[in-house]
PDB file of C-alpha atoms in Angstrom:
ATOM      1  CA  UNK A   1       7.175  16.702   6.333  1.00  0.00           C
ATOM      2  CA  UNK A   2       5.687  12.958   7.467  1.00  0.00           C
ATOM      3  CA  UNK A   3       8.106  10.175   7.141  1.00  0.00           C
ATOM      4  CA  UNK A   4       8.309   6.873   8.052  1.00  0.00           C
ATOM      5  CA  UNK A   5      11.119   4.464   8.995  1.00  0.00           C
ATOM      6  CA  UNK A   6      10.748   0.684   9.507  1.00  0.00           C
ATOM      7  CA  UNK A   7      13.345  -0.924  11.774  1.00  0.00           C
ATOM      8  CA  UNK A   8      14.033  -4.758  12.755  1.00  0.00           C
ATOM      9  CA  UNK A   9      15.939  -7.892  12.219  1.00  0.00           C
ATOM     10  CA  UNK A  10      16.166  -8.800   8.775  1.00  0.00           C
ATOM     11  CA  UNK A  11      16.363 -12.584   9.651  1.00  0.00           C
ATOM     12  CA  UNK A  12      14.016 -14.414  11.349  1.00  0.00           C
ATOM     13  CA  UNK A  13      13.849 -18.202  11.608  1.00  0.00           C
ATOM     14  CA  UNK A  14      11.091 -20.216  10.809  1.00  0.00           C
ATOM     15  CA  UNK A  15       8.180 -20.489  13.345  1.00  0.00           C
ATOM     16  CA  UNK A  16       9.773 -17.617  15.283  1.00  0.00           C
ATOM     17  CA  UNK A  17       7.706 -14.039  15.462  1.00  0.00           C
ATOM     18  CA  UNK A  18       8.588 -11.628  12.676  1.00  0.00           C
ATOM     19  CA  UNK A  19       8.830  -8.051  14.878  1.00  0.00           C
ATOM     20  CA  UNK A  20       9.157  -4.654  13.153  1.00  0.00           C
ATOM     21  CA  UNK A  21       8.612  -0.997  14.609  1.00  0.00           C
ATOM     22  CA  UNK A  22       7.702   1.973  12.326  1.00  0.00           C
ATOM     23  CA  UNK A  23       8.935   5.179  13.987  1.00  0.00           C
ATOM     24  CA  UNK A  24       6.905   8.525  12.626  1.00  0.00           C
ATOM     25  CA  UNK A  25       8.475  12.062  12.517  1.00  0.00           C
ATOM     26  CA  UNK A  26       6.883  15.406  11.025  1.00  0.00           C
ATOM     27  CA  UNK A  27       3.147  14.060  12.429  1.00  0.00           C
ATOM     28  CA  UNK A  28       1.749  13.268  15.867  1.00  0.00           C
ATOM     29  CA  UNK A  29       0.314   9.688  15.477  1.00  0.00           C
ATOM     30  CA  UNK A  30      -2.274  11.453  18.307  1.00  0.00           C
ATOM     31  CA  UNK A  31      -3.696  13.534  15.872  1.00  0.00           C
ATOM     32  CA  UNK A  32      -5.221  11.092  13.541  1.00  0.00           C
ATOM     33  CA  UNK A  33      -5.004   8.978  10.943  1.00  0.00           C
ATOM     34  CA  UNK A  34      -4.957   5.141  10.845  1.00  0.00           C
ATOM     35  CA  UNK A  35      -1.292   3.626  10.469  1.00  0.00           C
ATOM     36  CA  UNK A  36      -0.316   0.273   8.565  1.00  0.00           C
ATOM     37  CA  UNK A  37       1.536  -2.314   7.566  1.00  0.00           C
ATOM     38  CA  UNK A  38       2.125  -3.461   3.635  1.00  0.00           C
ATOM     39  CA  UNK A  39       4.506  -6.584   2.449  1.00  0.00           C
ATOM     40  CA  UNK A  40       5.730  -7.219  -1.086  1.00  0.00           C
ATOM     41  CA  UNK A  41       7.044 -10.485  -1.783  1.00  0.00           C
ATOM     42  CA  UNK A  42      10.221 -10.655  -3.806  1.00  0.00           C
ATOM     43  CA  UNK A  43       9.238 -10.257  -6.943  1.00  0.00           C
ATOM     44  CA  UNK A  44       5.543 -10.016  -6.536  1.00  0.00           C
ATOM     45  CA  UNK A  45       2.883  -7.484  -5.786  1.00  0.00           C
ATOM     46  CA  UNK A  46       1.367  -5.843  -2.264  1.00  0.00           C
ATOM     47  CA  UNK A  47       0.091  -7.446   0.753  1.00  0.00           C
ATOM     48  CA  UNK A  48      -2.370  -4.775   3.145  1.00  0.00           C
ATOM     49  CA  UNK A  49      -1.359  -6.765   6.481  1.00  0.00           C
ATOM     50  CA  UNK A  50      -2.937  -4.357   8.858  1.00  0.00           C
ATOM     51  CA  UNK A  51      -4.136  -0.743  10.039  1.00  0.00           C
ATOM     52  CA  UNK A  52      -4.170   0.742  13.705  1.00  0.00           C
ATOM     53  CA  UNK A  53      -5.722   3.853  15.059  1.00  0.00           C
ATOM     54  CA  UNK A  54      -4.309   6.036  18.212  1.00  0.00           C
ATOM     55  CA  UNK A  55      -6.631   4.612  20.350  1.00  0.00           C
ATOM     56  CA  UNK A  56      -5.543   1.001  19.394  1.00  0.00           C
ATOM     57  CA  UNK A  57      -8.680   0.003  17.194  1.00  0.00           C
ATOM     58  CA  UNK A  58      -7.328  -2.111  14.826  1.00  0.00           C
ATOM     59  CA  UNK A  59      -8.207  -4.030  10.761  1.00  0.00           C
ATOM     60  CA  UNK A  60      -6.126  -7.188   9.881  1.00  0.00           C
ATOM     61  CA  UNK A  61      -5.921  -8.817   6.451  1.00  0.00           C
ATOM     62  CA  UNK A  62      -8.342 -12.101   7.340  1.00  0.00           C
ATOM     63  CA  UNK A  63      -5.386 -14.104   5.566  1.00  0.00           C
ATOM     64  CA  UNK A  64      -3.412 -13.431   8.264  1.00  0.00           C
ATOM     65  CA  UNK A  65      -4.897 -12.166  11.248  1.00  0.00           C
ATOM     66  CA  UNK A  66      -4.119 -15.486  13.575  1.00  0.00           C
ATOM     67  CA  UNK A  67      -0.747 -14.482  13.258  1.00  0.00           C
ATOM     68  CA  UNK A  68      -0.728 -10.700  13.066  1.00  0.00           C
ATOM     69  CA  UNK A  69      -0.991  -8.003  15.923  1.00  0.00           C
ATOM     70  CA  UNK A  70      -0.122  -4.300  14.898  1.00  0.00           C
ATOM     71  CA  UNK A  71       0.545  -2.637  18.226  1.00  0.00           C
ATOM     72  CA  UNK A  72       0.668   1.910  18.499  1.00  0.00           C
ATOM     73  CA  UNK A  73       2.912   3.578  21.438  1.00  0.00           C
ATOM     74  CA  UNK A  74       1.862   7.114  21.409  1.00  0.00           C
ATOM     75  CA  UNK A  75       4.375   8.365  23.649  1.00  0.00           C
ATOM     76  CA  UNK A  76       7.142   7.373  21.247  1.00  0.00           C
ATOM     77  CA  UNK A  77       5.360   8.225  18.347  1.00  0.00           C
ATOM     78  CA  UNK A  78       5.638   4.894  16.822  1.00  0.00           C
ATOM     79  CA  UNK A  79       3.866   1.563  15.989  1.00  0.00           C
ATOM     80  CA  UNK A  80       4.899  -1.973  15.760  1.00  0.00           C
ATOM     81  CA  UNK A  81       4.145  -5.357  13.765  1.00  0.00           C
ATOM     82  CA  UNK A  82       4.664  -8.844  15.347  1.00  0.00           C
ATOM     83  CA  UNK A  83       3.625 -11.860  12.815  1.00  0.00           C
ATOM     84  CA  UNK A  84       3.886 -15.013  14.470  1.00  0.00           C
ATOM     85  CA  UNK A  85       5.038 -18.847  13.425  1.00  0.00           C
ATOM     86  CA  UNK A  86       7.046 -17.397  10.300  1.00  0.00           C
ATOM     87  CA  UNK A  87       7.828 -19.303   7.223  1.00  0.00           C
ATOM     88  CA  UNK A  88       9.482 -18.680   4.341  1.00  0.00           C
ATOM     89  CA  UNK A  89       6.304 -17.578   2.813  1.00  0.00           C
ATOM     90  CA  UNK A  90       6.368 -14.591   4.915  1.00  0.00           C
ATOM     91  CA  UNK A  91       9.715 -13.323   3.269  1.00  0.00           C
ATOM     92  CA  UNK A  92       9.243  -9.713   2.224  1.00  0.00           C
ATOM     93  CA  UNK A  93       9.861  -6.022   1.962  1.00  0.00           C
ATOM     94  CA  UNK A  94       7.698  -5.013   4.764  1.00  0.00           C
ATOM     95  CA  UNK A  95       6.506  -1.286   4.733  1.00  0.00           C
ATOM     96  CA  UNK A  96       4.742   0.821   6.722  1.00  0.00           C
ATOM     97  CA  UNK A  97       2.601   3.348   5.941  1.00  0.00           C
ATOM     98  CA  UNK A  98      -0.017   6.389   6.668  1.00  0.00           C
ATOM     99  CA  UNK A  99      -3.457   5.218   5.945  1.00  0.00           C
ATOM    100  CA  UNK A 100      -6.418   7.968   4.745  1.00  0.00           C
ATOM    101  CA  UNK A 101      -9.635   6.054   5.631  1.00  0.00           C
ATOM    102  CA  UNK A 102     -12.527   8.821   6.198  1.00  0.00           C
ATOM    103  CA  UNK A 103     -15.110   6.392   5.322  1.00  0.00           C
ATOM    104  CA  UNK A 104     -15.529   2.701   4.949  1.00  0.00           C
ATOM    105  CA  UNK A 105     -15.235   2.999   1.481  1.00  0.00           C
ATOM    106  CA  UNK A 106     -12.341   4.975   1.120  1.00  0.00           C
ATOM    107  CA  UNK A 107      -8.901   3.655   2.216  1.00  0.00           C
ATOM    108  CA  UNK A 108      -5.286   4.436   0.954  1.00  0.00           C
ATOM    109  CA  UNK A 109      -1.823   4.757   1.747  1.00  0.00           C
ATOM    110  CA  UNK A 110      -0.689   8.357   1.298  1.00  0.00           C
ATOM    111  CA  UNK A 111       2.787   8.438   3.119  1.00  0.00           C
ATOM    112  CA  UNK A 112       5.315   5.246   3.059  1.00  0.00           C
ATOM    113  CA  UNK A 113       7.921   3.940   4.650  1.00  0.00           C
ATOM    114  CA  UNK A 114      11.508   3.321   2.538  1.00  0.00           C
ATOM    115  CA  UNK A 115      10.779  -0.474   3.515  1.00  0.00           C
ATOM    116  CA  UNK A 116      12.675  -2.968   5.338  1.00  0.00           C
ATOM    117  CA  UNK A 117      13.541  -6.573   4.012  1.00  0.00           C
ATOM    118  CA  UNK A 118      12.908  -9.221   6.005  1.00  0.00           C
ATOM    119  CA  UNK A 119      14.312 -13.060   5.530  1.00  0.00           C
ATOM    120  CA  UNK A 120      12.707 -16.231   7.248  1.00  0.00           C
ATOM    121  CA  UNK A 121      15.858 -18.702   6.995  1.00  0.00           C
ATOM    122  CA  UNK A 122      17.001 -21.297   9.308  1.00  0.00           C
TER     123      UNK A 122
ATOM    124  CA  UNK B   1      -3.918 -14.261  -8.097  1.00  0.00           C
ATOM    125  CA  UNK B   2      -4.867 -11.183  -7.438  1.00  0.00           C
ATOM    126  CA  UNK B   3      -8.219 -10.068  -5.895  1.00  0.00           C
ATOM    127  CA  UNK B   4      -7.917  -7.220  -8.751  1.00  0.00           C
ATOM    128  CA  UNK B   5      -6.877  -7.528 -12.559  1.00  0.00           C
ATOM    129  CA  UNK B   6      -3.952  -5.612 -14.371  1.00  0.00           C
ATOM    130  CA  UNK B   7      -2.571  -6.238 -17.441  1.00  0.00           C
ATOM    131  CA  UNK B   8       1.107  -7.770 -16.470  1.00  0.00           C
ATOM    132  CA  UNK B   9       3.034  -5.044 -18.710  1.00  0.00           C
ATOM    133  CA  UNK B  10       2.362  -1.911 -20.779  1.00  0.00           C
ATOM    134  CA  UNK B  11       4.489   0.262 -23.358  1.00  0.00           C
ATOM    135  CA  UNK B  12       4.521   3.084 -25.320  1.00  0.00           C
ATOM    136  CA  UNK B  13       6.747   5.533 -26.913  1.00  0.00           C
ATOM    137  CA  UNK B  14       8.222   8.934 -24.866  1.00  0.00           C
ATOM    138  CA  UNK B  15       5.578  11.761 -25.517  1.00  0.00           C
ATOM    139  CA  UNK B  16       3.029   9.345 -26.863  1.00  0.00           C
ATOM    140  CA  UNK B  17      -0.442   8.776 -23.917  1.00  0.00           C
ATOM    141  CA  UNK B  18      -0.597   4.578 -21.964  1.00  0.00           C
ATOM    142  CA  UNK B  19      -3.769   3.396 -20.147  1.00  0.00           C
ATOM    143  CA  UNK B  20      -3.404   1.250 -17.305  1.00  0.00           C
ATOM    144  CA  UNK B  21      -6.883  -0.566 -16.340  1.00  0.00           C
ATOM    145  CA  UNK B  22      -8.041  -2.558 -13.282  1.00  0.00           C
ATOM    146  CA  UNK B  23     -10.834  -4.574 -12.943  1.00  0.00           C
ATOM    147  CA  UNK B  24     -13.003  -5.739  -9.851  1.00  0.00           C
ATOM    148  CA  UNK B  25     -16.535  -6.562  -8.876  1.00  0.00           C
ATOM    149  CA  UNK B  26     -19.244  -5.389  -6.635  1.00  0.00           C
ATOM    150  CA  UNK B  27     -17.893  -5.258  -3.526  1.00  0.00           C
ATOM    151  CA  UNK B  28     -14.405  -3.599  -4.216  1.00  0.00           C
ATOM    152  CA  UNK B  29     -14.395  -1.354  -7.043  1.00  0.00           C
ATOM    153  CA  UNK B  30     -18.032  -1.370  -7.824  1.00  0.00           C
ATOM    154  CA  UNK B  31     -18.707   0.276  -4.464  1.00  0.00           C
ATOM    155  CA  UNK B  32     -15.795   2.019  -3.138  1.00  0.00           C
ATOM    156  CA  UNK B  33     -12.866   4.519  -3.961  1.00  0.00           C
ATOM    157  CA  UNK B  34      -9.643   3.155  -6.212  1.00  0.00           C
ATOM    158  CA  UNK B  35      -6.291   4.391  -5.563  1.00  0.00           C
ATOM    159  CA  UNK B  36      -3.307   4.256  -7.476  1.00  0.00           C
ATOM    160  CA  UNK B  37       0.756   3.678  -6.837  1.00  0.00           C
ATOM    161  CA  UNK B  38       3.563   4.230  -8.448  1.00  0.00           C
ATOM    162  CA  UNK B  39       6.933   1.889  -7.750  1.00  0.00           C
ATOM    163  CA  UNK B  40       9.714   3.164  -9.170  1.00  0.00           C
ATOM    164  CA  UNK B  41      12.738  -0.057  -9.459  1.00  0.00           C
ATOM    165  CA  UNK B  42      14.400  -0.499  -5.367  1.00  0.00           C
ATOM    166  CA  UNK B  43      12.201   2.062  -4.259  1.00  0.00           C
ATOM    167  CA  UNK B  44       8.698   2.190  -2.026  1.00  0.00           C
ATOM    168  CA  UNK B  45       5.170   2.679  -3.661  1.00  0.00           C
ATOM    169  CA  UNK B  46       4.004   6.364  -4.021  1.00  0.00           C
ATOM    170  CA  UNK B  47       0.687   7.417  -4.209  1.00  0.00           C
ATOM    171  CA  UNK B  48      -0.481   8.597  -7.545  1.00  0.00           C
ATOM    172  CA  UNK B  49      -4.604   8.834  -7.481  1.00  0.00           C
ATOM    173  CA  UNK B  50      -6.683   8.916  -4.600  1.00  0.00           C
ATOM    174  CA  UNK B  51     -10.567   8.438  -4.261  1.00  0.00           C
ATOM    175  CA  UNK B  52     -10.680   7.288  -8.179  1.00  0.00           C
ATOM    176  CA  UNK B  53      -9.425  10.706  -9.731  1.00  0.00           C
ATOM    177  CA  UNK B  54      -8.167  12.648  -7.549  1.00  0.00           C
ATOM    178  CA  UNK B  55      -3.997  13.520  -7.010  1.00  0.00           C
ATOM    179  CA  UNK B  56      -2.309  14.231  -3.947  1.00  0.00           C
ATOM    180  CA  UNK B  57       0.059  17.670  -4.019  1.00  0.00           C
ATOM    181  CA  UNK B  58       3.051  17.533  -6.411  1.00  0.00           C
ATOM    182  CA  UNK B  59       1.496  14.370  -8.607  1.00  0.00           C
ATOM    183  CA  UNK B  60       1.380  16.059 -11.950  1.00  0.00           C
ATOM    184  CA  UNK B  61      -1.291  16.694 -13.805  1.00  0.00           C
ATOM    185  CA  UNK B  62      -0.052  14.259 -16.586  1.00  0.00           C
ATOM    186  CA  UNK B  63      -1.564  11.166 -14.535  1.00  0.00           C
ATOM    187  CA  UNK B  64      -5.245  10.935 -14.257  1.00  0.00           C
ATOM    188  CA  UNK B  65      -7.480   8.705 -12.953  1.00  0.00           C
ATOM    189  CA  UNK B  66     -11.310   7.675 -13.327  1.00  0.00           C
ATOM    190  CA  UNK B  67     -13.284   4.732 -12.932  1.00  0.00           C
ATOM    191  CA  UNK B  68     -16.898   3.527 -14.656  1.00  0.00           C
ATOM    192  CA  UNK B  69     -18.600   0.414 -12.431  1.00  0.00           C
ATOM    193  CA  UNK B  70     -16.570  -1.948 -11.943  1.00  0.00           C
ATOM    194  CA  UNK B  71     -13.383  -1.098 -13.319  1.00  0.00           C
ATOM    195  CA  UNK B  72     -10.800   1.757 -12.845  1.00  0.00           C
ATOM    196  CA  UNK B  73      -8.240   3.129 -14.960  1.00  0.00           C
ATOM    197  CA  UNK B  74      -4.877   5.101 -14.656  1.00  0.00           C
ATOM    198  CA  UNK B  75      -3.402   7.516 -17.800  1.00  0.00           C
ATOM    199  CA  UNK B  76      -0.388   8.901 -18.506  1.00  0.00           C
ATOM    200  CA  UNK B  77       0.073  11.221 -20.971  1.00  0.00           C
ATOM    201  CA  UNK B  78       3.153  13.049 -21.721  1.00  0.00           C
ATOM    202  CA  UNK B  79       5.259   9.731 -21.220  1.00  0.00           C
ATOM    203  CA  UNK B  80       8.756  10.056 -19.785  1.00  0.00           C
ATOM    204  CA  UNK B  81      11.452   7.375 -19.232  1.00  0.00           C
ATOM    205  CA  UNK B  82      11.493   8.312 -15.640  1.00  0.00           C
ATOM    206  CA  UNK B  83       7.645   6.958 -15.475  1.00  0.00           C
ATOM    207  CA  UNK B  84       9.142   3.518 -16.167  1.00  0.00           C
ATOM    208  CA  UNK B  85       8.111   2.146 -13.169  1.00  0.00           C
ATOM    209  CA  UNK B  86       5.685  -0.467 -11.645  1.00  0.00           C
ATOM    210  CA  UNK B  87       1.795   0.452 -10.947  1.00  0.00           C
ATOM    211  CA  UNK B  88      -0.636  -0.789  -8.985  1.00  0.00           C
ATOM    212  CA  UNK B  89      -4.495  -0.282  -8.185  1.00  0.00           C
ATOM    213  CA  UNK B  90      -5.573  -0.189  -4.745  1.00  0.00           C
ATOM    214  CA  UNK B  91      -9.119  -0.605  -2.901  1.00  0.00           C
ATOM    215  CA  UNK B  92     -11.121  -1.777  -0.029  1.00  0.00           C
ATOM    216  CA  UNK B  93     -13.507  -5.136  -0.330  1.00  0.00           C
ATOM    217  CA  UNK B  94     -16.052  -5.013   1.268  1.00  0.00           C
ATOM    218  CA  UNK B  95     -17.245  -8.517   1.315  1.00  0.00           C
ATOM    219  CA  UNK B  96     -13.522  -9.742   2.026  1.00  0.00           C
ATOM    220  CA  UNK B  97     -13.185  -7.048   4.613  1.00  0.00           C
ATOM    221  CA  UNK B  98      -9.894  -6.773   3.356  1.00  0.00           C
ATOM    222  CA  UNK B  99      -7.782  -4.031   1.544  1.00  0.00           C
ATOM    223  CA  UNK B 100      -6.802  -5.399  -1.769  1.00  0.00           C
ATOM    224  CA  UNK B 101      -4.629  -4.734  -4.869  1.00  0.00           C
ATOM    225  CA  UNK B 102      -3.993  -5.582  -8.436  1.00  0.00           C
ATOM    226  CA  UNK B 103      -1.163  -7.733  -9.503  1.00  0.00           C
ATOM    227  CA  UNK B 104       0.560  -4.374 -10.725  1.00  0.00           C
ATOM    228  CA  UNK B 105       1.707  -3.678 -14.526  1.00  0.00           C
ATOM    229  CA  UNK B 106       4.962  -2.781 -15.601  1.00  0.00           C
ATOM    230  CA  UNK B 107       5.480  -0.002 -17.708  1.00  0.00           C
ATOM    231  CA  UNK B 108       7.939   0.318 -20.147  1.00  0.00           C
ATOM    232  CA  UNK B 109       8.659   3.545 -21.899  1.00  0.00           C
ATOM    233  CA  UNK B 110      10.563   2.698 -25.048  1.00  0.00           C
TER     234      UNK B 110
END
């Protein structure tokens, strides 16, 4: 059985970098699959921030991608997200997730993450 | 605002059949595959529909999706309390080169 587990700081002050590491058990990230991140606002709805592939290829959100990089380490079977010059704008639930993408057209999340909160306060 | 349109909230009786639409244009739903997500309250989004009507392993067959040009739509039939939960539609834009979502829709099972 996939899962997914989100781990970081749950505070981050402003203009700092927001970093967060999704660890994967039950699946090889090697054997396929892109991998992403998704943030929900308090109180609001989803955010797609970003997908990776094994080899590193990666999609960001255009909203976001001078800030964003989404980062894979293969040999510990995890991937990472590091969101620069943070405001308070950028508070969240931050999730990460298995992303099904056989074609352009097609792209969803089919395994999550429990999600991790994260708070941009001085 | 979101790139794609729910309604904000949705309620029926238990037993009794809800609707749940999502609208788009061209370059998101018009030409690619919707997905759909359940959130139940404190917990992470689950898939529910995948490439417009189809259900992953263990969804049952009480949810159903389908979609007709530019808009999709999610039932539920068979309504439970434990559906109460929020939904949201899910797909790629092309022209944005972005993956997007609707504003979600609460449903309320009364």
């Amino acid at each position: 059985q996939v899962q997914l587990q989100e781990s970081g700081p749950g505070l981050v002050k402003p203009s700092e970098t927001l970093s967060l590491t999704c660890t994967v058990s039950g699946y090889s990230i090697r054997s396929g699959y892109y991998w992403g991140w998704i943030r929900q606002p308090p109180g609001k709805g989803l955010e797609w921030i970003g997908n990776i592939y094994h080899s590193g290829n990666t999609y960001y959100n255009p909203s976001l991608k001078s800030r964003v990089t989404i980062s894979v380490d293969t040999s510990k079977n995890h991937f990472s997200l590091k969101l620069s010059s943070v405001t308070a704008a950028d508070t969240a639930v931050y999730y990460c997730a298995r992303v099904d993408t056989p074609l352009v057209s097609i792209c969803y999340m089919d395994v999550w993450g429990k999600g991790t909160t994260v708070t941009v306060s001085s | 605002q979101s790139v794609l349109t729910q309604p904000p909230s949705v309620s029926a009786a238990p037993g009794q059949k809800v609707t749940i639409s999502c609208s788009g244009i061209s370059s998101n739903i018009g030409n690619n595959f919707v997905s759909w997500y359940q959130q139940l309250p404190g917990t992470a989004p689950k898939l529910l529909i995948y490439d417009n009507n189809k259900r992953p392993s263990g969804i049952p067959d009480r949810f159903s999706g389908s979609k007709s040009g530019t808009s999709a739509t999610l039932g539920i039939t068979g309504l439970q309390t434990g559906d109460e939960a929020d939904y949201y539609c899910g797909t790629w834009d092309s022209s944005l080169s972005t993956l997007v979502f609707g504003g979600g829709t609460k449903l309320t099972v009364l």
